[in-house]
XYZ file of C-alpha atoms in Angstrom:
68
model
C 123.171 72.695 -97.074
C 126.875 73.574 -97.106
C 127.909 77.203 -97.224
C 131.304 78.672 -97.989
C 132.142 81.353 -95.437
C 134.616 84.130 -94.894
C 135.837 83.354 -91.392
C 138.939 84.137 -89.403
C 141.852 83.565 -91.796
C 143.879 80.415 -91.344
C 147.525 80.908 -90.366
C 150.708 78.864 -90.672
C 150.022 77.640 -87.128
C 146.800 75.919 -88.304
C 147.678 72.320 -89.171
C 145.890 69.596 -91.123
C 144.165 67.057 -88.879
C 145.291 64.215 -91.183
C 148.977 64.942 -91.875
C 149.997 68.059 -89.908
C 150.761 70.091 -93.061
C 149.595 73.712 -93.165
C 145.799 73.849 -93.230
C 144.055 75.776 -95.994
C 140.489 74.579 -95.357
C 138.363 74.766 -92.191
C 135.237 72.579 -92.116
C 132.583 73.068 -89.438
C 130.460 69.936 -89.257
C 126.701 69.954 -88.638
C 127.426 68.634 -85.138
C 129.510 71.768 -84.484
C 133.007 70.290 -84.401
C 135.743 71.759 -86.579
C 138.225 70.000 -88.859
C 141.268 71.482 -90.593
C 142.710 70.125 -93.835
C 145.612 70.760 -96.168
C 144.610 71.157 -99.827
C 145.511 67.546 -100.632
C 143.381 65.986 -97.909
C 140.453 68.343 -98.451
C 140.480 67.395 -102.125
C 140.560 63.721 -101.194
C 137.631 63.957 -98.739
C 135.673 66.960 -100.079
C 132.646 65.055 -101.413
C 131.964 63.336 -98.097
C 132.727 66.470 -96.091
C 130.383 68.664 -98.109
C 127.504 66.339 -97.240
C 128.257 66.673 -93.497
C 129.448 70.282 -93.285
C 127.574 73.283 -92.006
C 130.335 75.671 -93.156
C 133.496 75.453 -95.255
C 136.207 78.109 -95.204
C 138.474 77.428 -98.187
C 141.747 79.342 -98.629
C 143.301 77.046 -101.242
C 143.290 79.996 -103.661
C 146.370 81.194 -101.723
C 148.377 78.259 -103.081
C 150.330 78.456 -106.298
C 148.907 75.557 -108.349
C 152.366 74.844 -109.754
C 153.354 73.743 -106.225
C 150.584 71.124 -105.872
């Protein structure tokens, strides 16, 4: 089961593991490792990640949707 958590806020120093853009989503996998994603890459991989995630910390609400 995937849960959405309120964890330590992500900062501008947190970078996407796929493209190095600012990360807005932190995914903690069932195995315990952590992945960071920009909004674009989280959207692209969210279905697969939700099946493997223990926790998801999503801060994409901080983005202005007109910028996406």
